[in-house]
Amino acid sequence: MVSAQAVTAVRPAGRRIARPRDVATLATVGAVLLVVVWWRDAVPAVGRGAALTDAGRLTGLLAGYVALLQVLLRARLGMIECTLGTDAINTTHRVLGGYLLALVLAHASLITAGYADRVHMRMFSQFRSLVTSYPYVGWAAIAATLLVGVGVTSAPMIRRRLRYEIWHGLHLAVYAALVLAFFHQVANGEHFVHSPQLRIAWTALWLSVAVVVVWRRWLQPVLMMPRHHLTVAAIRCETSGTISVEITGRRLDRFPAEPGQYFRWRFLNRSSWYVAHPYSLSAEPDGRRLRITATVAGRYSARLPDLRVGTRVMAEGPCGGLLARRGWSGPVLLIAGGVGITPLRALFATCPGSPITLIYRAHETSSMPLRAELTDIADRRGARVHYLLGSRHDPPNQLTPEQIAGMCPDIGRAQVYVCGSAAFVRHVRTSLSKLGVSSANVRAESFQLA
């Protein structure tokens, strides 16, 4: 067995469109430019009230900018999806959500305190005066209330108790909040009132983001329906706990799907038309069919066996960054936990590289679907497969650095793909890090609602 200390990492090769730090750099540059604009056009503050008001204006501008970033993260943009991946998008979204709430509350508090100090009025009286006397401030107060409500329902303790469709519906209130807040900004913002050019630029920025969101999240899925005419073609039980749904349609050779990605599928029947649920492609797109495989434990997934052949399907996507690395010719390691095998099954059959190793861990045989297909692919590609069956606490199944290196001696030079539960992915990432595997050589995504 190869020790963890003996493994050395290599620098990744190959062309990439962008890197996560490139996206972070662009976002940071935008925030810096916004601060520069505020500083350049701000009137020198005289007195505590003016200083508080100026700070409130800055936090308001930054809140609007962070809100735009939040929306772009959820716009299903190909560059963001492929560069960051779902896990990084979800993490960034949560972090920015905390910043957004803090900036919104700071903006309201600082502006109110600044005005109250200048006119010697109590905070509550001043806030009531702002809401009733200034145009669109009441709308902004409603927007802030909506954002706080969404933030509260996103807390893990509350989120776990909400149905997915209820939680998702509440999050749609964010768009209404942003519309209300926008009118407040351009009508009352000191910089926008005195600078028509800045107001036009800010309006153009918000409209551009709105167009992107409407196109990617609503119009494009609707327009794809008549183009591809997706319908349920077959339903197959894989194990006692998993099911596969095959989908056919027209011109599927032009359907925008790649192995490893997932779509949000909406089955247009009486019981499921109102919710779209994420499922990965469990087979490589071949121009004739698409296939998803899912456990039937969840409230929504439990309805999949009741689907009828011929049911129309709407697909939103593609989503996710679990994509094969183009031009890669070195070793490949795929590590799956449970139903996390679904996107990796498609990658196992198609990703470039050699030698290829698959590690597949599951609690029991009933949670290990597609095993016959994996064996067939392994025989065809000359790949190695390691099945780990049983509890994750069993010593042979713990996926320690030494165990991973033993099953994949070329780990230091390998491109690694990981998929499973959030805890599974975190554990595997930790082991890979201890092995010295560069994060640039790891693409990982966990199954969690987004």
CSV table of C-alpha atoms in Angstrom, one decimal:
chain,number,residue,atom,x,y,z
A,1,MET,CA,0.0,0.0,0.0
A,2,VAL,CA,1.3,3.5,-0.9
A,3,SER,CA,1.6,5.8,2.1
A,4,ALA,CA,0.1,9.3,2.1
A,5,GLN,CA,3.5,10.8,2.5
A,6,ALA,CA,4.8,9.1,-0.6
A,7,VAL,CA,2.2,10.7,-2.9
A,8,THR,CA,3.2,13.8,-4.7
A,9,ALA,CA,0.9,16.1,-6.6
A,10,VAL,CA,1.4,17.5,-10.0
A,11,ARG,CA,0.2,20.8,-11.4
A,12,PRO,CA,-3.0,20.5,-13.5
A,13,ALA,CA,-2.7,20.8,-17.3
A,14,GLY,CA,-5.1,21.7,-20.0
A,15,ARG,CA,-7.1,24.7,-21.0
A,16,ARG,CA,-9.8,26.0,-18.7
A,17,ILE,CA,-12.3,28.7,-19.4
A,18,ALA,CA,-12.1,30.2,-16.0
A,19,ARG,CA,-11.1,29.5,-12.4
A,20,PRO,CA,-13.1,30.1,-9.2
A,21,ARG,CA,-10.6,32.7,-8.2
A,22,ASP,CA,-11.2,34.5,-11.5
A,23,VAL,CA,-14.9,34.8,-10.7
A,24,ALA,CA,-14.0,36.0,-7.1
A,25,THR,CA,-11.6,38.6,-8.5
A,26,LEU,CA,-14.2,40.0,-10.9
A,27,ALA,CA,-16.7,40.3,-8.1
A,28,THR,CA,-14.2,42.0,-5.8
A,29,VAL,CA,-13.2,44.4,-8.6
A,30,GLY,CA,-16.8,45.4,-9.0
A,31,ALA,CA,-17.2,46.1,-5.3
A,32,VAL,CA,-14.0,48.2,-5.3
A,33,LEU,CA,-15.3,50.2,-8.3
A,34,LEU,CA,-18.5,50.8,-6.4
A,35,VAL,CA,-16.7,52.1,-3.4
A,36,VAL,CA,-14.6,54.4,-5.6
A,37,VAL,CA,-17.7,55.8,-7.2
A,38,TRP,CA,-19.2,56.4,-3.7
A,39,TRP,CA,-16.0,58.1,-2.5
A,40,ARG,CA,-15.6,60.3,-5.6
A,41,ASP,CA,-19.1,61.7,-5.5
A,42,ALA,CA,-19.7,61.9,-1.7
A,43,VAL,CA,-19.9,65.3,-0.2
A,44,PRO,CA,-17.4,65.7,2.7
A,45,ALA,CA,-19.3,64.7,5.9
A,46,VAL,CA,-19.6,67.4,8.6
A,47,GLY,CA,-20.9,66.1,11.9
A,48,ARG,CA,-21.9,62.8,13.2
A,49,GLY,CA,-25.3,62.7,11.5
A,50,ALA,CA,-23.7,63.3,8.1
A,51,ALA,CA,-21.1,60.6,8.7
A,52,LEU,CA,-23.8,58.1,9.6
A,53,THR,CA,-25.9,59.0,6.6
A,54,ASP,CA,-22.9,58.6,4.3
A,55,ALA,CA,-22.1,55.2,5.8
A,56,GLY,CA,-25.7,54.3,5.3
A,57,ARG,CA,-25.5,55.2,1.6
A,58,LEU,CA,-22.4,53.1,1.1
A,59,THR,CA,-24.0,50.1,2.7
A,60,GLY,CA,-27.1,50.6,0.5
A,61,LEU,CA,-25.0,50.6,-2.6
A,62,LEU,CA,-23.1,47.5,-1.5
A,63,ALA,CA,-26.3,45.7,-0.6
A,64,GLY,CA,-27.6,46.3,-4.1
A,65,TYR,CA,-24.4,45.0,-5.6
A,66,VAL,CA,-24.4,41.9,-3.4
A,67,ALA,CA,-28.0,41.3,-4.3
A,68,LEU,CA,-27.1,41.3,-8.0
A,69,LEU,CA,-24.3,38.8,-7.3
A,70,GLN,CA,-26.8,36.6,-5.5
A,71,VAL,CA,-29.1,36.6,-8.4
A,72,LEU,CA,-26.3,35.8,-11.0
A,73,LEU,CA,-25.2,32.8,-8.9
A,74,ARG,CA,-28.7,31.4,-9.3
A,75,ALA,CA,-29.1,32.4,-13.0
A,76,ARG,CA,-27.8,29.0,-14.3
A,77,LEU,CA,-25.1,30.7,-16.3
A,78,GLY,CA,-22.9,28.1,-18.0
A,79,MET,CA,-19.6,29.8,-17.1
A,80,ILE,CA,-20.5,30.1,-13.4
A,81,GLU,CA,-22.0,26.6,-13.2
A,82,CYS,CA,-19.0,24.9,-14.9
A,83,THR,CA,-16.4,27.0,-13.1
A,84,LEU,CA,-17.7,27.0,-9.6
A,85,GLY,CA,-19.8,23.9,-9.5
A,86,THR,CA,-23.0,23.5,-7.4
A,87,ASP,CA,-21.3,23.1,-4.0
A,88,ALA,CA,-19.2,26.3,-4.4
A,89,ILE,CA,-22.3,28.1,-5.7
A,90,ASN,CA,-24.4,27.0,-2.7
A,91,THR,CA,-21.6,27.9,-0.2
A,92,THR,CA,-21.0,31.3,-1.8
A,93,HIS,CA,-24.8,32.0,-2.0
A,94,ARG,CA,-25.1,31.3,1.8
A,95,VAL,CA,-22.1,33.5,2.6
A,96,LEU,CA,-23.3,36.4,0.4
A,97,GLY,CA,-26.8,36.0,1.9
A,98,GLY,CA,-25.4,36.8,5.3
A,99,TYR,CA,-23.6,39.8,4.0
A,100,LEU,CA,-26.7,41.0,2.2
A,101,LEU,CA,-28.8,40.8,5.3
A,102,ALA,CA,-26.1,42.6,7.4
A,103,LEU,CA,-25.8,45.3,4.7
A,104,VAL,CA,-29.5,45.9,4.4
A,105,LEU,CA,-30.0,46.2,8.2
A,106,ALA,CA,-26.9,48.4,8.5
A,107,HIS,CA,-28.2,50.6,5.7
A,108,ALA,CA,-31.6,51.1,7.3
A,109,SER,CA,-30.1,51.6,10.8
A,110,LEU,CA,-27.4,54.1,9.7
A,111,ILE,CA,-29.6,56.2,7.5
A,112,THR,CA,-32.3,56.4,10.2
A,113,ALA,CA,-29.7,57.2,12.8
A,114,GLY,CA,-28.0,59.8,10.6
A,115,TYR,CA,-31.3,61.6,9.9
A,116,ALA,CA,-32.4,61.4,13.5
A,117,ASP,CA,-29.2,62.9,14.7
A,118,ARG,CA,-29.4,65.8,12.3
A,119,VAL,CA,-33.0,66.7,13.3
A,120,HIS,CA,-32.8,65.6,16.9
A,121,MET,CA,-35.6,63.0,16.6
A,122,ARG,CA,-35.9,59.5,18.1
A,123,MET,CA,-35.0,56.6,15.9
A,124,PHE,CA,-38.5,55.1,15.7
A,125,SER,CA,-40.1,58.4,14.9
A,126,GLN,CA,-37.5,59.1,12.3
A,127,PHE,CA,-37.9,55.7,10.7
A,128,ARG,CA,-41.7,56.2,10.5
A,129,SER,CA,-41.1,59.6,9.0
A,130,LEU,CA,-38.8,58.2,6.3
A,131,VAL,CA,-41.3,55.5,5.4
A,132,THR,CA,-44.2,57.9,5.1
A,133,SER,CA,-42.5,60.9,3.6
A,134,TYR,CA,-40.0,59.6,1.1
A,135,PRO,CA,-41.0,57.9,-2.2
A,136,TYR,CA,-40.5,54.1,-2.3
A,137,VAL,CA,-39.0,53.9,1.2
A,138,GLY,CA,-42.1,51.9,2.3
A,139,TRP,CA,-41.4,49.6,-0.6
A,140,ALA,CA,-37.8,49.2,0.6
A,141,ALA,CA,-39.1,48.4,4.1
A,142,ILE,CA,-41.2,45.6,2.6
A,143,ALA,CA,-38.2,44.4,0.6
A,144,ALA,CA,-36.1,44.3,3.8
A,145,THR,CA,-38.8,42.3,5.6
A,146,LEU,CA,-39.0,39.8,2.8
A,147,LEU,CA,-35.2,39.4,2.7
A,148,VAL,CA,-35.1,38.8,6.5
A,149,GLY,CA,-37.9,36.2,6.2
A,150,VAL,CA,-36.0,34.4,3.5
A,151,GLY,CA,-32.8,34.5,5.6
A,152,VAL,CA,-34.7,33.0,8.6
A,153,THR,CA,-36.2,30.2,6.6
A,154,SER,CA,-32.7,29.3,5.2
A,155,ALA,CA,-31.4,28.6,8.7
A,156,PRO,CA,-30.6,24.8,8.8
A,157,MET,CA,-32.9,24.1,11.7
A,158,ILE,CA,-35.9,25.7,9.9
A,159,ARG,CA,-34.9,24.6,6.4
A,160,ARG,CA,-35.0,20.9,7.4
A,161,ARG,CA,-38.6,21.3,8.5
A,162,LEU,CA,-39.9,22.9,5.3
A,163,ARG,CA,-41.1,21.1,2.2
A,164,TYR,CA,-38.8,21.8,-0.7
A,165,GLU,CA,-41.6,23.5,-2.8
A,166,ILE,CA,-42.5,25.7,0.1
A,167,TRP,CA,-38.9,26.7,0.7
A,168,HIS,CA,-38.4,27.3,-3.0
A,169,GLY,CA,-41.5,29.4,-3.2
A,170,LEU,CA,-40.5,31.6,-0.3
A,171,HIS,CA,-37.1,32.2,-2.0
A,172,LEU,CA,-38.9,33.5,-5.1
A,173,ALA,CA,-40.0,36.4,-2.9
A,174,VAL,CA,-36.4,37.6,-3.2
A,175,TYR,CA,-37.1,38.7,-6.8
A,176,ALA,CA,-40.1,40.8,-5.6
A,177,ALA,CA,-37.9,42.3,-2.8
A,178,LEU,CA,-35.2,43.3,-5.3
A,179,VAL,CA,-37.7,45.0,-7.6
A,180,LEU,CA,-39.1,47.0,-4.6
A,181,ALA,CA,-35.6,47.9,-3.4
A,182,PHE,CA,-34.4,49.0,-6.9
A,183,PHE,CA,-37.0,51.8,-7.2
A,184,HIS,CA,-36.1,53.0,-3.7
A,185,GLN,CA,-32.4,53.2,-4.7
A,186,VAL,CA,-32.7,55.1,-7.9
A,187,ALA,CA,-35.4,57.5,-6.5
A,188,ASN,CA,-33.7,58.3,-3.2
A,189,GLY,CA,-30.0,57.4,-3.5
A,190,GLU,CA,-28.0,60.6,-3.2
A,191,HIS,CA,-25.5,59.5,-5.9
A,192,PHE,CA,-28.3,58.6,-8.3
A,193,VAL,CA,-30.3,61.7,-7.8
A,194,HIS,CA,-27.4,64.0,-8.6
A,195,SER,CA,-25.8,61.8,-11.4
A,196,PRO,CA,-28.1,60.9,-14.3
A,197,GLN,CA,-25.2,59.0,-15.9
A,198,LEU,CA,-24.7,56.8,-12.8
A,199,ARG,CA,-28.5,56.2,-12.5
A,200,ILE,CA,-28.6,55.1,-16.2
A,201,ALA,CA,-25.6,52.8,-15.7
A,202,TRP,CA,-27.1,51.3,-12.5
A,203,THR,CA,-30.5,50.8,-14.2
A,204,ALA,CA,-28.8,49.1,-17.2
A,205,LEU,CA,-26.9,46.8,-14.9
A,206,TRP,CA,-30.0,45.7,-13.1
A,207,LEU,CA,-32.0,45.3,-16.3
A,208,SER,CA,-29.2,43.2,-17.8
A,209,VAL,CA,-29.2,40.8,-14.8
A,210,ALA,CA,-33.0,40.6,-15.0
A,211,VAL,CA,-32.9,39.7,-18.7
A,212,VAL,CA,-30.3,37.0,-18.0
A,213,VAL,CA,-32.4,35.5,-15.1
A,214,VAL,CA,-35.7,35.6,-17.1
A,215,TRP,CA,-34.0,34.0,-20.1
A,216,ARG,CA,-32.1,31.2,-18.4
A,217,ARG,CA,-34.6,30.3,-15.7
A,218,TRP,CA,-37.9,30.7,-17.4
A,219,LEU,CA,-37.9,31.4,-21.1
A,220,GLN,CA,-35.2,29.0,-22.2
A,221,PRO,CA,-36.8,25.9,-20.5
A,222,VAL,CA,-40.2,26.9,-22.0
A,223,LEU,CA,-38.7,27.3,-25.5
A,224,MET,CA,-36.9,24.0,-25.2
A,225,MET,CA,-40.2,22.1,-24.8
A,226,PRO,CA,-41.4,22.3,-28.4
A,227,ARG,CA,-37.9,22.0,-29.8
A,228,HIS,CA,-37.1,18.7,-28.1
A,229,HIS,CA,-40.5,17.5,-27.0
A,230,LEU,CA,-39.2,15.5,-24.0
A,231,THR,CA,-41.5,12.7,-22.8
A,232,VAL,CA,-41.2,9.8,-20.4
A,233,ALA,CA,-40.3,6.7,-22.5
A,234,ALA,CA,-39.7,4.0,-19.8
A,235,ILE,CA,-39.5,3.5,-16.1
A,236,ARG,CA,-37.3,0.8,-14.7
A,237,CYS,CA,-36.7,-0.4,-11.1
A,238,GLU,CA,-32.9,-0.7,-10.5
A,239,THR,CA,-33.0,-1.9,-6.9
A,240,SER,CA,-35.6,-1.9,-4.2
A,241,GLY,CA,-34.8,1.7,-3.4
A,242,THR,CA,-33.9,3.2,-6.7
A,243,ILE,CA,-35.6,3.8,-10.0
A,244,SER,CA,-34.5,5.0,-13.5
A,245,VAL,CA,-36.6,7.1,-15.8
A,246,GLU,CA,-35.8,7.1,-19.5
A,247,ILE,CA,-36.7,10.2,-21.5
A,248,THR,CA,-36.9,10.5,-25.3
A,249,GLY,CA,-37.6,13.4,-27.6
A,250,ARG,CA,-36.7,15.2,-30.8
A,251,ARG,CA,-33.2,16.3,-31.9
A,252,LEU,CA,-31.6,15.1,-28.7
A,253,ASP,CA,-28.2,15.2,-30.4
A,254,ARG,CA,-28.6,19.0,-29.9
A,255,PHE,CA,-29.9,18.8,-26.4
A,256,PRO,CA,-27.4,20.8,-24.2
A,257,ALA,CA,-26.4,18.0,-21.9
A,258,GLU,CA,-23.0,16.6,-20.9
A,259,PRO,CA,-22.1,13.6,-18.8
A,260,GLY,CA,-21.8,14.6,-15.1
A,261,GLN,CA,-24.3,17.4,-15.2
A,262,TYR,CA,-27.9,17.6,-13.9
A,263,PHE,CA,-31.1,19.3,-14.8
A,264,ARG,CA,-34.1,20.4,-12.8
A,265,TRP,CA,-36.8,18.2,-14.2
A,266,ARG,CA,-40.5,19.1,-14.1
A,267,PHE,CA,-42.9,16.2,-15.0
A,268,LEU,CA,-46.0,17.8,-16.3
A,269,ASN,CA,-48.7,15.6,-14.6
A,270,ARG,CA,-51.3,16.5,-12.1
A,271,SER,CA,-49.2,15.7,-9.0
A,272,SER,CA,-45.8,17.1,-10.0
A,273,TRP,CA,-46.1,19.9,-12.5
A,274,TYR,CA,-45.6,22.7,-10.0
A,275,VAL,CA,-42.1,21.7,-8.8
A,276,ALA,CA,-38.8,21.1,-10.5
A,277,HIS,CA,-36.4,18.7,-8.9
A,278,PRO,CA,-32.7,18.2,-9.6
A,279,TYR,CA,-31.6,14.8,-10.9
A,280,SER,CA,-28.3,14.0,-12.6
A,281,LEU,CA,-28.0,12.2,-15.9
A,282,SER,CA,-27.1,8.6,-15.0
A,283,ALA,CA,-26.1,7.6,-18.6
A,284,GLU,CA,-24.2,9.5,-21.2
A,285,PRO,CA,-26.4,11.4,-23.7
A,286,ASP,CA,-26.4,9.4,-27.0
A,287,GLY,CA,-28.6,11.6,-29.1
A,288,ARG,CA,-31.5,9.2,-28.7
A,289,ARG,CA,-32.4,9.2,-25.0
A,290,LEU,CA,-31.7,10.7,-21.6
A,291,ARG,CA,-31.8,8.9,-18.3
A,292,ILE,CA,-32.0,9.8,-14.7
A,293,THR,CA,-31.8,7.5,-11.7
A,294,ALA,CA,-33.0,8.4,-8.2
A,295,THR,CA,-33.8,7.0,-4.8
A,296,VAL,CA,-37.5,6.9,-4.0
A,297,ALA,CA,-37.2,7.9,-0.4
A,298,GLY,CA,-38.1,11.6,-0.7
A,299,ARG,CA,-41.6,13.1,-0.9
A,300,TYR,CA,-41.1,14.1,-4.6
A,301,SER,CA,-38.9,11.2,-5.7
A,302,ALA,CA,-41.5,8.8,-4.3
A,303,ARG,CA,-43.8,9.8,-7.1
A,304,LEU,CA,-41.5,8.8,-9.8
A,305,PRO,CA,-42.7,5.1,-10.0
A,306,ASP,CA,-46.2,6.5,-10.7
A,307,LEU,CA,-45.1,8.4,-13.8
A,308,ARG,CA,-46.9,7.2,-17.0
A,309,VAL,CA,-45.1,6.7,-20.3
A,310,GLY,CA,-45.8,9.7,-22.5
A,311,THR,CA,-45.8,12.2,-19.7
A,312,ARG,CA,-44.3,15.5,-21.0
A,313,VAL,CA,-41.1,16.8,-19.3
A,314,MET,CA,-39.7,20.3,-18.9
A,315,ALA,CA,-35.9,20.5,-18.2
A,316,GLU,CA,-34.1,23.5,-16.7
A,317,GLY,CA,-30.3,23.5,-17.1
A,318,PRO,CA,-27.8,22.1,-17.6
A,319,CYS,CA,-26.4,22.7,-14.1
A,320,GLY,CA,-23.3,21.7,-12.2
A,321,GLY,CA,-19.6,21.6,-12.8
A,322,LEU,CA,-18.9,17.8,-12.5
A,323,LEU,CA,-17.5,17.7,-16.0
A,324,ALA,CA,-14.8,15.7,-17.7
A,325,ARG,CA,-11.5,17.5,-18.1
A,326,ARG,CA,-11.0,18.0,-21.8
A,327,GLY,CA,-7.7,16.7,-23.2
A,328,TRP,CA,-6.8,14.9,-20.0
A,329,SER,CA,-4.6,11.8,-20.7
A,330,GLY,CA,-3.5,10.9,-17.1
A,331,PRO,CA,-5.0,8.7,-14.4
A,332,VAL,CA,-8.6,9.2,-13.4
A,333,LEU,CA,-10.2,8.4,-10.1
A,334,LEU,CA,-14.0,8.5,-9.5
A,335,ILE,CA,-15.3,8.2,-5.9
A,336,ALA,CA,-19.1,7.7,-5.4
A,337,GLY,CA,-21.2,7.4,-2.3
A,338,GLY,CA,-24.6,5.8,-2.6
A,339,VAL,CA,-26.8,7.4,-5.3
A,340,GLY,CA,-23.9,9.7,-6.0
A,341,ILE,CA,-22.9,7.1,-8.6
A,342,THR,CA,-25.5,8.5,-11.0
A,343,PRO,CA,-23.4,11.4,-12.5
A,344,LEU,CA,-20.2,9.4,-12.1
A,345,ARG,CA,-21.6,6.4,-14.1
A,346,ALA,CA,-21.9,8.7,-17.1
A,347,LEU,CA,-18.4,10.1,-16.5
A,348,PHE,CA,-17.0,6.5,-16.0
A,349,ALA,CA,-18.1,5.7,-19.5
A,350,THR,CA,-16.9,8.8,-21.2
A,351,CYS,CA,-14.2,10.8,-19.4
A,352,PRO,CA,-10.8,10.8,-21.1
A,353,GLY,CA,-7.7,9.4,-19.3
A,354,SER,CA,-6.0,6.2,-18.3
A,355,PRO,CA,-5.8,4.3,-16.1
A,356,ILE,CA,-9.3,4.7,-14.7
A,357,THR,CA,-10.3,3.7,-11.2
A,358,LEU,CA,-13.8,3.8,-9.6
A,359,ILE,CA,-14.5,3.5,-5.9
A,360,TYR,CA,-18.1,3.0,-5.1
A,361,ARG,CA,-19.3,2.9,-1.4
A,362,ALA,CA,-22.8,2.1,-0.3
A,363,HIS,CA,-24.5,0.8,2.9
A,364,GLU,CA,-26.2,-2.2,1.2
A,365,THR,CA,-26.8,-3.7,-2.2
A,366,SER,CA,-30.2,-2.0,-2.4
A,367,SER,CA,-28.5,1.4,-2.4
A,368,MET,CA,-26.0,0.3,-5.1
A,369,PRO,CA,-27.8,0.7,-8.4
A,370,LEU,CA,-26.3,0.4,-11.9
A,371,ARG,CA,-23.7,-2.2,-10.7
A,372,ALA,CA,-24.0,-4.4,-13.8
A,373,GLU,CA,-23.5,-1.4,-16.1
A,374,LEU,CA,-20.4,-0.4,-14.1
A,375,THR,CA,-18.9,-3.8,-14.5
A,376,ASP,CA,-19.6,-3.8,-18.2
A,377,ILE,CA,-18.0,-0.3,-18.6
A,378,ALA,CA,-15.0,-1.4,-16.6
A,379,ASP,CA,-14.5,-4.5,-18.8
A,380,ARG,CA,-14.8,-2.4,-21.9
A,381,ARG,CA,-12.4,0.4,-20.8
A,382,GLY,CA,-10.0,-1.8,-18.8
A,383,ALA,CA,-10.9,0.1,-15.7
A,384,ARG,CA,-10.6,-0.9,-12.0
A,385,VAL,CA,-13.7,-0.9,-9.7
A,386,HIS,CA,-13.6,-1.2,-6.0
A,387,TYR,CA,-17.0,-1.9,-4.3
A,388,LEU,CA,-17.2,-1.0,-0.6
A,389,LEU,CA,-20.3,-2.4,1.0
A,390,GLY,CA,-21.4,-1.7,4.6
A,391,SER,CA,-21.2,1.0,7.2
A,392,ARG,CA,-18.9,3.9,6.7
A,393,HIS,CA,-17.6,3.2,10.2
A,394,ASP,CA,-16.3,-0.2,9.1
A,395,PRO,CA,-12.5,0.0,8.9
A,396,PRO,CA,-12.3,-1.1,5.2
A,397,ASN,CA,-14.9,1.5,4.2
A,398,GLN,CA,-13.6,4.6,5.8
A,399,LEU,CA,-11.8,6.0,2.7
A,400,THR,CA,-8.7,7.1,4.6
A,401,PRO,CA,-5.8,8.6,2.7
A,402,GLU,CA,-4.0,5.3,2.9
A,403,GLN,CA,-7.0,3.4,1.6
A,404,ILE,CA,-7.5,5.7,-1.3
A,405,ALA,CA,-3.8,5.6,-2.2
A,406,GLY,CA,-3.9,1.8,-2.0
A,407,MET,CA,-6.8,1.6,-4.5
A,408,CYS,CA,-5.4,4.3,-6.8
A,409,PRO,CA,-1.6,4.3,-6.6
A,410,ASP,CA,-1.5,7.1,-9.2
A,411,ILE,CA,-3.6,9.4,-7.0
A,412,GLY,CA,-0.9,12.1,-7.1
A,413,ARG,CA,-1.2,12.5,-10.8
A,414,ALA,CA,-5.0,11.8,-11.1
A,415,GLN,CA,-7.9,13.9,-12.0
A,416,VAL,CA,-10.5,13.1,-9.3
A,417,TYR,CA,-14.3,13.2,-9.4
A,418,VAL,CA,-16.3,12.9,-6.2
A,419,CYS,CA,-20.1,12.7,-5.7
A,420,GLY,CA,-22.3,11.7,-2.7
A,421,SER,CA,-23.8,13.2,0.4
A,422,ALA,CA,-22.4,16.5,1.7
A,423,ALA,CA,-20.7,14.6,4.6
A,424,PHE,CA,-19.2,12.0,2.2
A,425,VAL,CA,-17.8,14.7,-0.1
A,426,ARG,CA,-16.2,16.6,2.8
A,427,HIS,CA,-14.6,13.5,4.2
A,428,VAL,CA,-13.2,12.5,0.8
A,429,ARG,CA,-11.9,16.0,0.1
A,430,THR,CA,-10.1,15.9,3.5
A,431,SER,CA,-8.4,12.6,2.6
A,432,LEU,CA,-7.4,13.9,-0.8
A,433,SER,CA,-6.0,17.0,0.7
A,434,LYS,CA,-3.9,14.9,3.1
A,435,LEU,CA,-2.6,13.0,0.1
A,436,GLY,CA,-1.4,16.3,-1.4
A,437,VAL,CA,-3.9,16.2,-4.3
A,438,SER,CA,-4.3,19.7,-5.7
A,439,SER,CA,-7.9,21.2,-5.4
A,440,ALA,CA,-7.6,22.1,-9.1
A,441,ASN,CA,-7.4,18.4,-9.8
A,442,VAL,CA,-10.7,17.6,-7.9
A,443,ARG,CA,-14.2,18.1,-9.1
A,444,ALA,CA,-16.8,17.3,-6.4
A,445,GLU,CA,-20.5,17.8,-5.9
A,446,SER,CA,-22.8,16.7,-3.1
A,447,PHE,CA,-26.5,16.0,-3.2
A,448,GLN,CA,-28.3,18.7,-1.4
A,449,LEU,CA,-31.2,20.9,-2.3
A,450,ALA,CA,-30.4,24.3,-3.8
